[in-house]
PDB file of C-alpha atoms in Angstrom:
ATOM      1  CA  UNK A   1      -0.073  -0.056   0.067  1.00 90.00           C
ATOM      2  CA  UNK A   2       1.119   3.622  -0.664  1.00 93.00           C
ATOM      3  CA  UNK A   3       2.409   5.391   2.335  1.00 94.00           C
ATOM      4  CA  UNK A   4       3.169   9.148   2.875  1.00 96.00           C
ATOM      5  CA  UNK A   5       5.371  10.277   5.679  1.00 97.00           C
ATOM      6  CA  UNK A   6       5.721  13.721   7.235  1.00 98.00           C
ATOM      7  CA  UNK A   7       7.651  14.457  10.279  1.00 98.00           C
ATOM      8  CA  UNK A   8       9.912  16.646  12.124  1.00 98.00           C
ATOM      9  CA  UNK A   9      12.674  16.239  14.871  1.00 98.00           C
ATOM     10  CA  UNK A  10      14.687  18.457  17.206  1.00 98.00           C
ATOM     11  CA  UNK A  11      17.980  17.714  19.090  1.00 98.00           C
ATOM     12  CA  UNK A  12      19.763  19.775  21.655  1.00 98.00           C
ATOM     13  CA  UNK A  13      21.397  20.341  25.038  1.00 98.00           C
ATOM     14  CA  UNK A  14      19.314  20.136  27.995  1.00 98.00           C
ATOM     15  CA  UNK A  15      20.941  20.313  31.369  1.00 97.00           C
ATOM     16  CA  UNK A  16      23.889  18.000  31.510  1.00 97.00           C
ATOM     17  CA  UNK A  17      22.745  15.879  28.518  1.00 98.00           C
ATOM     18  CA  UNK A  18      20.952  15.959  25.099  1.00 98.00           C
ATOM     19  CA  UNK A  19      17.283  15.974  24.473  1.00 98.00           C
ATOM     20  CA  UNK A  20      15.715  14.607  21.387  1.00 98.00           C
ATOM     21  CA  UNK A  21      12.006  14.995  20.386  1.00 98.00           C
ATOM     22  CA  UNK A  22      10.552  13.602  17.096  1.00 98.00           C
ATOM     23  CA  UNK A  23       7.043  13.353  15.652  1.00 98.00           C
ATOM     24  CA  UNK A  24       5.548  11.999  12.472  1.00 98.00           C
ATOM     25  CA  UNK A  25       2.456  11.290  10.662  1.00 97.00           C
ATOM     26  CA  UNK A  26       2.293   7.846   8.659  1.00 96.00           C
ATOM     27  CA  UNK A  27      -0.487   8.634   6.205  1.00 96.00           C
ATOM     28  CA  UNK A  28      -2.050   5.471   4.641  1.00 95.00           C
ATOM     29  CA  UNK A  29      -2.646   6.818   1.065  1.00 93.00           C
ATOM     30  CA  UNK A  30      -4.564   3.623   0.074  1.00 92.00           C
ATOM     31  CA  UNK A  31      -6.967   3.706   3.293  1.00 92.00           C
ATOM     32  CA  UNK A  32      -7.655   7.015   4.167  1.00 91.00           C
ATOM     33  CA  UNK A  33     -10.799   6.283   6.170  1.00 90.00           C
ATOM     34  CA  UNK A  34      -8.991   3.311   8.041  1.00 89.00           C
ATOM     35  CA  UNK A  35     -11.650   0.870   7.364  1.00 88.00           C
ATOM     36  CA  UNK A  36      -9.786  -1.608   5.018  1.00 89.00           C
ATOM     37  CA  UNK A  37      -8.615  -4.372   7.500  1.00 86.00           C
ATOM     38  CA  UNK A  38      -5.941  -5.470   4.872  1.00 86.00           C
ATOM     39  CA  UNK A  39      -4.220  -2.057   4.789  1.00 91.00           C
ATOM     40  CA  UNK A  40      -2.374  -0.689   7.850  1.00 91.00           C
ATOM     41  CA  UNK A  41      -4.155   2.581   9.101  1.00 94.00           C
ATOM     42  CA  UNK A  42      -2.699   5.912   9.384  1.00 96.00           C
ATOM     43  CA  UNK A  43      -0.511   6.521  12.429  1.00 97.00           C
ATOM     44  CA  UNK A  44       0.803   9.451  14.497  1.00 98.00           C
ATOM     45  CA  UNK A  45       4.192   8.564  16.115  1.00 98.00           C
ATOM     46  CA  UNK A  46       6.020  10.455  18.889  1.00 98.00           C
ATOM     47  CA  UNK A  47       9.231   9.995  20.504  1.00 98.00           C
ATOM     48  CA  UNK A  48      11.135  11.689  23.324  1.00 98.00           C
ATOM     49  CA  UNK A  49      14.468  10.879  24.609  1.00 98.00           C
ATOM     50  CA  UNK A  50      17.430  11.981  26.858  1.00 98.00           C
ATOM     51  CA  UNK A  51      21.100  10.966  27.111  1.00 98.00           C
ATOM     52  CA  UNK A  52      23.794  12.035  29.485  1.00 98.00           C
ATOM     53  CA  UNK A  53      27.101  11.009  30.895  1.00 98.00           C
ATOM     54  CA  UNK A  54      26.162   9.494  34.294  1.00 98.00           C
ATOM     55  CA  UNK A  55      29.625   8.768  35.434  1.00 97.00           C
ATOM     56  CA  UNK A  56      33.166   9.081  33.763  1.00 96.00           C
ATOM     57  CA  UNK A  57      32.810   7.049  30.611  1.00 97.00           C
ATOM     58  CA  UNK A  58      29.341   5.798  31.401  1.00 98.00           C
ATOM     59  CA  UNK A  59      26.600   7.005  29.204  1.00 98.00           C
ATOM     60  CA  UNK A  60      23.029   6.370  29.680  1.00 98.00           C
ATOM     61  CA  UNK A  61      19.998   7.176  27.625  1.00 98.00           C
ATOM     62  CA  UNK A  62      16.265   6.691  27.848  1.00 98.00           C
ATOM     63  CA  UNK A  63      13.386   7.126  25.170  1.00 98.00           C
ATOM     64  CA  UNK A  64       9.789   6.891  25.177  1.00 98.00           C
ATOM     65  CA  UNK A  65       7.999   6.216  21.937  1.00 98.00           C
ATOM     66  CA  UNK A  66       4.362   6.026  21.140  1.00 98.00           C
ATOM     67  CA  UNK A  67       2.452   4.851  17.864  1.00 97.00           C
ATOM     68  CA  UNK A  68      -1.239   6.104  17.726  1.00 98.00           C
ATOM     69  CA  UNK A  69      -3.306   4.288  15.312  1.00 96.00           C
ATOM     70  CA  UNK A  70      -5.661   6.878  13.731  1.00 96.00           C
ATOM     71  CA  UNK A  71      -9.457   5.959  12.756  1.00 94.00           C
ATOM     72  CA  UNK A  72      -9.171   3.315  15.400  1.00 95.00           C
ATOM     73  CA  UNK A  73     -12.955   3.047  15.468  1.00 94.00           C
ATOM     74  CA  UNK A  74     -13.203   2.245  11.736  1.00 93.00           C
ATOM     75  CA  UNK A  75     -10.263  -0.180  12.163  1.00 93.00           C
ATOM     76  CA  UNK A  76     -12.077  -2.112  15.021  1.00 93.00           C
ATOM     77  CA  UNK A  77     -15.590  -2.218  12.850  1.00 92.00           C
ATOM     78  CA  UNK A  78     -13.771  -3.553   9.756  1.00 91.00           C
ATOM     79  CA  UNK A  79     -11.534  -6.095  11.632  1.00 90.00           C
ATOM     80  CA  UNK A  80     -12.551  -9.864  10.960  1.00 90.00           C
ATOM     81  CA  UNK A  81     -13.912 -11.498  13.992  1.00 88.00           C
ATOM     82  CA  UNK A  82     -11.178 -13.890  14.409  1.00 87.00           C
ATOM     83  CA  UNK A  83      -8.214 -11.542  13.834  1.00 86.00           C
ATOM     84  CA  UNK A  84      -5.896 -10.284  16.633  1.00 83.00           C
ATOM     85  CA  UNK A  85      -6.558  -6.780  17.702  1.00 87.00           C
ATOM     86  CA  UNK A  86      -3.945  -4.167  17.677  1.00 89.00           C
ATOM     87  CA  UNK A  87      -3.646  -1.382  20.329  1.00 92.00           C
ATOM     88  CA  UNK A  88      -4.718   2.098  19.566  1.00 96.00           C
ATOM     89  CA  UNK A  89      -1.689   3.323  21.349  1.00 97.00           C
ATOM     90  CA  UNK A  90       1.539   1.122  21.236  1.00 96.00           C
ATOM     91  CA  UNK A  91       4.268   2.223  23.758  1.00 97.00           C
ATOM     92  CA  UNK A  92       7.781   1.398  23.860  1.00 97.00           C
ATOM     93  CA  UNK A  93      10.584   2.394  26.369  1.00 98.00           C
ATOM     94  CA  UNK A  94      14.238   2.024  25.603  1.00 98.00           C
ATOM     95  CA  UNK A  95      17.210   2.223  27.985  1.00 98.00           C
ATOM     96  CA  UNK A  96      20.827   2.230  26.816  1.00 98.00           C
ATOM     97  CA  UNK A  97      23.823   2.066  28.976  1.00 98.00           C
ATOM     98  CA  UNK A  98      27.485   2.210  27.491  1.00 98.00           C
ATOM     99  CA  UNK A  99      30.690   1.833  29.558  1.00 98.00           C
ATOM    100  CA  UNK A 100      34.076   2.538  28.058  1.00 98.00           C
ATOM    101  CA  UNK A 101      37.043   0.714  29.700  1.00 98.00           C
ATOM    102  CA  UNK A 102      40.725   0.187  28.935  1.00 97.00           C
ATOM    103  CA  UNK A 103      41.628   3.746  27.558  1.00 95.00           C
ATOM    104  CA  UNK A 104      38.192   3.601  25.769  1.00 96.00           C
ATOM    105  CA  UNK A 105      39.354   0.532  23.738  1.00 97.00           C
ATOM    106  CA  UNK A 106      36.726  -1.650  25.358  1.00 98.00           C
ATOM    107  CA  UNK A 107      33.056  -0.666  25.146  1.00 98.00           C
ATOM    108  CA  UNK A 108      30.423  -2.743  27.199  1.00 98.00           C
ATOM    109  CA  UNK A 109      26.785  -1.929  26.437  1.00 98.00           C
ATOM    110  CA  UNK A 110      23.345  -2.954  26.573  1.00 98.00           C
ATOM    111  CA  UNK A 111      20.295  -1.689  24.693  1.00 98.00           C
ATOM    112  CA  UNK A 112      16.994  -2.683  26.147  1.00 98.00           C
ATOM    113  CA  UNK A 113      13.559  -2.265  24.468  1.00 97.00           C
ATOM    114  CA  UNK A 114      10.477  -2.863  26.548  1.00 97.00           C
ATOM    115  CA  UNK A 115       6.867  -2.410  25.336  1.00 96.00           C
ATOM    116  CA  UNK A 116       4.316  -2.051  28.436  1.00 95.00           C
ATOM    117  CA  UNK A 117       1.354  -2.250  26.039  1.00 93.00           C
ATOM    118  CA  UNK A 118       2.659  -5.491  24.179  1.00 92.00           C
ATOM    119  CA  UNK A 119       4.315  -6.939  27.474  1.00 92.00           C
ATOM    120  CA  UNK A 120       7.435  -7.891  25.413  1.00 94.00           C
ATOM    121  CA  UNK A 121      11.170  -6.989  25.660  1.00 95.00           C
ATOM    122  CA  UNK A 122      14.253  -7.038  23.464  1.00 97.00           C
ATOM    123  CA  UNK A 123      17.708  -6.930  24.786  1.00 97.00           C
ATOM    124  CA  UNK A 124      20.910  -6.340  22.923  1.00 98.00           C
ATOM    125  CA  UNK A 125      24.043  -6.766  24.929  1.00 98.00           C
ATOM    126  CA  UNK A 126      27.432  -6.358  23.358  1.00 98.00           C
ATOM    127  CA  UNK A 127      31.005  -6.133  24.105  1.00 98.00           C
ATOM    128  CA  UNK A 128      33.472  -4.379  21.481  1.00 98.00           C
ATOM    129  CA  UNK A 129      37.103  -4.374  21.769  1.00 98.00           C
ATOM    130  CA  UNK A 130      39.520  -2.251  19.582  1.00 97.00           C
ATOM    131  CA  UNK A 131      42.551  -4.318  19.229  1.00 97.00           C
ATOM    132  CA  UNK A 132      44.613  -1.920  17.302  1.00 96.00           C
ATOM    133  CA  UNK A 133      43.923   0.760  14.691  1.00 93.00           C
ATOM    134  CA  UNK A 134      42.793  -1.879  12.094  1.00 96.00           C
ATOM    135  CA  UNK A 135      41.127  -4.594  14.099  1.00 97.00           C
ATOM    136  CA  UNK A 136      37.979  -4.761  16.095  1.00 98.00           C
ATOM    137  CA  UNK A 137      36.349  -7.861  17.750  1.00 98.00           C
ATOM    138  CA  UNK A 138      32.721  -7.874  18.958  1.00 98.00           C
ATOM    139  CA  UNK A 139      30.368 -10.391  20.658  1.00 98.00           C
ATOM    140  CA  UNK A 140      26.830  -9.765  21.459  1.00 98.00           C
ATOM    141  CA  UNK A 141      23.308 -11.132  21.419  1.00 98.00           C
ATOM    142  CA  UNK A 142      19.649 -10.608  20.539  1.00 97.00           C
ATOM    143  CA  UNK A 143      17.346 -11.769  23.194  1.00 97.00           C
ATOM    144  CA  UNK A 144      13.606 -11.675  22.807  1.00 95.00           C
ATOM    145  CA  UNK A 145      10.871 -12.038  25.587  1.00 93.00           C
ATOM    146  CA  UNK A 146       6.929 -11.907  25.246  1.00 90.00           C
ATOM    147  CA  UNK A 147       3.730 -13.160  26.682  1.00 84.00           C
ATOM    148  CA  UNK A 148       2.318 -13.405  23.084  1.00 84.00           C
ATOM    149  CA  UNK A 149       3.569 -14.661  19.838  1.00 84.00           C
ATOM    150  CA  UNK A 150       1.818 -11.972  17.814  1.00 83.00           C
ATOM    151  CA  UNK A 151       3.360  -8.933  19.435  1.00 88.00           C
ATOM    152  CA  UNK A 152       6.308  -6.897  17.897  1.00 87.00           C
ATOM    153  CA  UNK A 153       9.219  -8.671  19.872  1.00 92.00           C
ATOM    154  CA  UNK A 154       7.369 -11.565  21.358  1.00 90.00           C
ATOM    155  CA  UNK A 155       7.124 -13.117  17.749  1.00 91.00           C
ATOM    156  CA  UNK A 156      10.730 -13.559  17.657  1.00 93.00           C
ATOM    157  CA  UNK A 157      11.089 -15.225  21.043  1.00 88.00           C
ATOM    158  CA  UNK A 158      12.532 -18.501  19.531  1.00 89.00           C
ATOM    159  CA  UNK A 159      15.076 -16.601  17.458  1.00 93.00           C
ATOM    160  CA  UNK A 160      17.302 -15.597  20.315  1.00 96.00           C
ATOM    161  CA  UNK A 161      21.032 -15.454  19.180  1.00 97.00           C
ATOM    162  CA  UNK A 162      24.560 -14.819  20.020  1.00 98.00           C
ATOM    163  CA  UNK A 163      27.093 -13.422  17.552  1.00 98.00           C
ATOM    164  CA  UNK A 164      30.779 -12.791  17.310  1.00 98.00           C
ATOM    165  CA  UNK A 165      32.668 -10.489  14.640  1.00 98.00           C
ATOM    166  CA  UNK A 166      36.163  -9.553  13.888  1.00 98.00           C
ATOM    167  CA  UNK A 167      36.501  -6.488  11.529  1.00 97.00           C
ATOM    168  CA  UNK A 168      39.478  -5.328   9.752  1.00 97.00           C
ATOM    169  CA  UNK A 169      39.504  -1.623   8.710  1.00 93.00           C
ATOM    170  CA  UNK A 170      41.891  -0.258   5.899  1.00 88.00           C
TER     171      UNK A 170
END
């Protein structure tokens, strides 16, 4: 289906950290009334985030994201009776922590996504080591948790994985 997207964002200093704000309108051009159950409805999306250095070489950040399905009443009326129902408002909170060690050559971090509306979680832990000016080694994982198999992150619960990489730059 055709999709038109309009949005704006701003980023700047606030206190000891950096604030970011974003907003967008995802206009479903093939279903302007929101009554076609086979075309995703238009949405308004909002994000606000803040990041700052918590301790020396430890950076923390948090974001709050909302997807607001527009024409929700029309969506519910047009939905087949056996279909799973999406929320009018989907929320996701993210938290990122990154610690630099060994003269900033070792980076240890975790990025966590949690959706209170879907009741699911996605964790991305990783460790990155700069061996020298050319070589970087990394290990990490992708871990999914969810109460339901049809939620954004819950659908991947059986796809947890661990990875390792060795990168050469020249």
